[in-house]
């Protein structure tokens, strides 16, 4: 490999070569390594050396061929880098599309779960309304029983009061069970909604990181 600057080495006493120099070569005097020591410099290639250039070697050196070879190497290197960049972009685009499809499938599944949950809430509300209607009917029956037995003697009245108490307790138990089930459904609904929101936030964060990664690749 040709040296681009005089080597930092001390040499024995230098003998000046009086032969004509090849084309583009000139003699210079060193100011740094050994002040006053001469070296040879090629104005075309920028090469510098202590020893005189060989005319035969220089005659075989073709600057145009050297430039063409260097240009071809640079073009091959540029093409290789461009191909690698295209491959990275294609892989990133494929990964991005796969994530988009996965996100769309997750969104559809989430919508289906929401629809099923909404239907469950509607069924629970319908059951609650039916229970309320049954309670109203039971209340009317209790009132009828109470009014009917007011005319009975004390013994019969006490027995029927126990029956009324039993009916009232059964009614309160049904109301309690219905209210407990309703609250449980509402709690499950809120829990699923919070979990769904957390998954949505996580998905948005992943999409945002993917968007930033793609920006880094394209910039």
Tab-separated table of C-alpha atoms in Angstrom, residues 2-176:
chain	number	residue	atom	x	y	z
A	2	UNK	CA	1.312	3.438	-0.873
A	3	UNK	CA	2.069	5.716	2.048
A	4	UNK	CA	0.342	9.104	2.187
A	5	UNK	CA	2.859	10.811	4.462
A	6	UNK	CA	6.576	10.422	5.189
A	7	UNK	CA	7.155	7.732	7.825
A	8	UNK	CA	8.311	8.986	11.202
A	9	UNK	CA	11.581	7.066	11.136
A	10	UNK	CA	15.148	8.312	11.182
A	11	UNK	CA	17.273	7.160	8.282
A	12	UNK	CA	21.008	7.182	7.595
A	13	UNK	CA	22.468	10.086	5.737
A	14	UNK	CA	20.321	10.665	2.666
A	15	UNK	CA	21.787	10.478	-0.823
A	16	UNK	CA	20.057	12.783	-3.290
A	17	UNK	CA	18.984	11.035	-6.494
A	18	UNK	CA	19.802	13.191	-9.498
A	19	UNK	CA	17.793	11.150	-12.002
A	20	UNK	CA	14.800	12.866	-13.606
A	21	UNK	CA	11.610	12.324	-11.652
A	22	UNK	CA	8.579	10.649	-13.211
A	23	UNK	CA	5.622	12.783	-14.195
A	24	UNK	CA	3.690	14.469	-11.336
A	25	UNK	CA	6.496	13.821	-8.813
A	26	UNK	CA	8.315	16.723	-7.093
A	27	UNK	CA	10.940	17.069	-4.380
A	28	UNK	CA	10.033	18.639	-1.051
A	29	UNK	CA	11.877	19.374	2.169
A	30	UNK	CA	10.586	17.998	5.481
A	31	UNK	CA	9.781	20.496	8.242
A	32	UNK	CA	8.536	18.105	10.932
A	33	UNK	CA	10.159	14.673	11.067
A	34	UNK	CA	13.710	15.662	10.112
A	35	UNK	CA	13.900	19.322	9.175
A	36	UNK	CA	15.739	19.762	5.921
A	37	UNK	CA	15.423	16.133	4.858
A	38	UNK	CA	13.964	15.836	1.376
A	39	UNK	CA	11.123	13.553	0.330
A	40	UNK	CA	9.191	12.930	-2.848
A	41	UNK	CA	5.581	13.949	-3.341
A	42	UNK	CA	3.082	12.990	-6.061
A	43	UNK	CA	0.851	15.956	-6.859
A	44	UNK	CA	-1.760	13.765	-8.526
A	45	UNK	CA	-2.255	11.010	-5.967
A	46	UNK	CA	-1.017	12.782	-2.804
A	47	UNK	CA	1.518	10.023	-2.116
A	48	UNK	CA	4.737	10.945	-0.272
A	49	UNK	CA	7.833	8.812	0.207
A	50	UNK	CA	11.465	9.051	1.274
A	51	UNK	CA	12.868	6.878	-1.511
A	52	UNK	CA	12.949	8.186	-5.080
A	53	UNK	CA	10.068	6.858	-7.203
A	54	UNK	CA	10.913	4.156	-9.717
A	55	UNK	CA	10.252	5.455	-13.268
A	56	UNK	CA	9.403	1.962	-14.532
A	57	UNK	CA	6.934	1.369	-11.714
A	58	UNK	CA	5.369	4.774	-12.235
A	59	UNK	CA	5.110	4.177	-15.958
A	60	UNK	CA	2.961	1.119	-15.227
A	61	UNK	CA	0.730	3.134	-12.862
A	62	UNK	CA	-2.331	4.451	-14.666
A	63	UNK	CA	-4.163	7.158	-12.655
A	64	UNK	CA	-7.254	6.804	-14.812
A	65	UNK	CA	-7.367	3.063	-14.232
A	66	UNK	CA	-6.883	3.639	-10.492
A	67	UNK	CA	-9.759	6.102	-10.451
A	68	UNK	CA	-11.982	3.717	-12.423
A	69	UNK	CA	-11.184	0.859	-10.060
A	70	UNK	CA	-11.845	3.047	-7.014
A	71	UNK	CA	-15.102	4.279	-8.544
A	72	UNK	CA	-16.233	0.708	-9.284
A	73	UNK	CA	-15.428	-0.365	-5.716
A	74	UNK	CA	-17.336	2.612	-4.313
A	75	UNK	CA	-20.332	1.870	-6.546
A	76	UNK	CA	-20.348	-1.772	-5.456
A	77	UNK	CA	-20.175	-0.694	-1.806
A	78	UNK	CA	-23.017	1.809	-2.308
A	79	UNK	CA	-25.134	-0.855	-4.035
A	80	UNK	CA	-24.497	-3.281	-1.174
A	81	UNK	CA	-25.551	-0.675	1.397
A	82	UNK	CA	-28.669	0.193	-0.599
A	83	UNK	CA	-29.651	-3.481	-0.884
A	84	UNK	CA	-29.154	-3.952	2.857
A	85	UNK	CA	-31.252	-0.854	3.573
A	86	UNK	CA	-34.055	-2.104	1.301
A	87	UNK	CA	-34.018	-5.453	3.068
A	88	UNK	CA	-34.276	-3.741	6.468
A	89	UNK	CA	-37.170	-1.611	5.239
A	90	UNK	CA	-38.958	-4.652	3.799
A	91	UNK	CA	-38.544	-6.602	7.033
A	92	UNK	CA	-39.749	-3.629	9.078
A	93	UNK	CA	-42.741	-3.165	6.767
A	94	UNK	CA	-43.644	-6.864	6.995
A	95	UNK	CA	-43.411	-6.744	10.794
A	96	UNK	CA	-45.502	-3.564	10.832
A	97	UNK	CA	-48.224	-5.126	8.652
A	98	UNK	CA	-48.257	-8.240	10.844
A	99	UNK	CA	-48.729	-6.097	13.944
A	100	UNK	CA	-51.485	-4.119	12.238
A	101	UNK	CA	-53.309	-7.349	11.351
A	102	UNK	CA	-52.861	-8.647	14.893
A	103	UNK	CA	-54.207	-5.396	16.315
A	104	UNK	CA	-57.225	-5.550	13.975
A	105	UNK	CA	-57.973	-9.141	15.004
A	106	UNK	CA	-57.674	-8.151	18.669
A	107	UNK	CA	-60.029	-5.201	18.074
A	108	UNK	CA	-62.645	-7.449	16.468
A	109	UNK	CA	-62.383	-9.943	19.322
A	110	UNK	CA	-62.718	-7.093	21.830
A	111	UNK	CA	-65.842	-5.818	20.047
A	112	UNK	CA	-67.355	-9.293	20.167
A	113	UNK	CA	-66.669	-9.518	23.901
A	114	UNK	CA	-68.230	-6.090	24.420
A	115	UNK	CA	-71.340	-7.120	22.498
A	116	UNK	CA	-71.627	-10.309	24.551
A	117	UNK	CA	-71.193	-8.310	27.761
A	118	UNK	CA	-73.853	-5.822	26.687
A	119	UNK	CA	-76.265	-8.668	25.930
A	120	UNK	CA	-75.546	-10.155	29.367
A	121	UNK	CA	-76.322	-6.809	31.015
A	122	UNK	CA	-79.605	-6.573	29.108
A	123	UNK	CA	-80.563	-10.082	30.212
A	124	UNK	CA	-79.723	-9.226	33.827
A	125	UNK	CA	-81.849	-6.074	33.659
A	126	UNK	CA	-84.754	-8.031	32.171
A	127	UNK	CA	-84.470	-10.583	34.993
A	128	UNK	CA	-84.450	-7.754	37.537
A	129	UNK	CA	-87.599	-6.241	36.046
A	130	UNK	CA	-89.285	-9.641	36.171
A	131	UNK	CA	-88.358	-9.971	39.846
A	132	UNK	CA	-89.784	-6.522	40.571
A	133	UNK	CA	-93.008	-7.473	38.854
A	134	UNK	CA	-93.161	-10.677	40.899
A	135	UNK	CA	-92.594	-8.630	44.047
A	136	UNK	CA	-95.500	-6.371	43.179
A	137	UNK	CA	-97.697	-9.381	42.601
A	138	UNK	CA	-96.597	-10.895	45.913
A	139	UNK	CA	-97.339	-7.632	47.652
A	140	UNK	CA	-100.866	-7.629	46.297
A	141	UNK	CA	-101.318	-11.227	47.416
A	142	UNK	CA	-100.072	-10.358	50.889
A	143	UNK	CA	-102.465	-7.439	51.091
A	144	UNK	CA	-105.344	-9.669	50.044
A	145	UNK	CA	-104.357	-12.278	52.617
A	146	UNK	CA	-104.074	-9.621	55.319
A	147	UNK	CA	-107.432	-8.103	54.525
A	148	UNK	CA	-109.085	-11.513	54.326
A	149	UNK	CA	-107.810	-12.708	57.646
A	150	UNK	CA	-108.660	-9.611	59.604
A	151	UNK	CA	-112.109	-11.033	60.075
A	152	UNK	CA	-110.827	-14.322	61.458
A	153	UNK	CA	-110.503	-15.073	65.157
A	154	UNK	CA	-107.263	-14.490	66.963
A	155	UNK	CA	-106.015	-18.059	66.644
A	156	UNK	CA	-106.528	-18.226	62.923
A	157	UNK	CA	-105.216	-14.699	62.560
A	158	UNK	CA	-101.956	-15.612	64.368
A	159	UNK	CA	-101.434	-18.641	62.136
A	160	UNK	CA	-101.959	-16.617	59.050
A	161	UNK	CA	-99.684	-13.899	60.379
A	162	UNK	CA	-96.930	-16.514	60.541
A	163	UNK	CA	-97.672	-17.432	56.940
A	164	UNK	CA	-97.529	-13.794	55.980
A	165	UNK	CA	-94.200	-13.451	57.785
A	166	UNK	CA	-92.901	-16.478	55.912
A	167	UNK	CA	-93.985	-15.004	52.586
A	168	UNK	CA	-92.395	-11.670	53.446
A	169	UNK	CA	-89.105	-13.303	54.392
A	170	UNK	CA	-89.126	-15.327	51.166
A	171	UNK	CA	-89.802	-12.136	49.241
A	172	UNK	CA	-86.926	-10.316	50.976
A	173	UNK	CA	-84.630	-13.272	50.238
A	174	UNK	CA	-85.522	-13.139	46.536
A	175	UNK	CA	-84.932	-9.385	46.480
A	176	UNK	CA	-81.587	-9.809	48.220
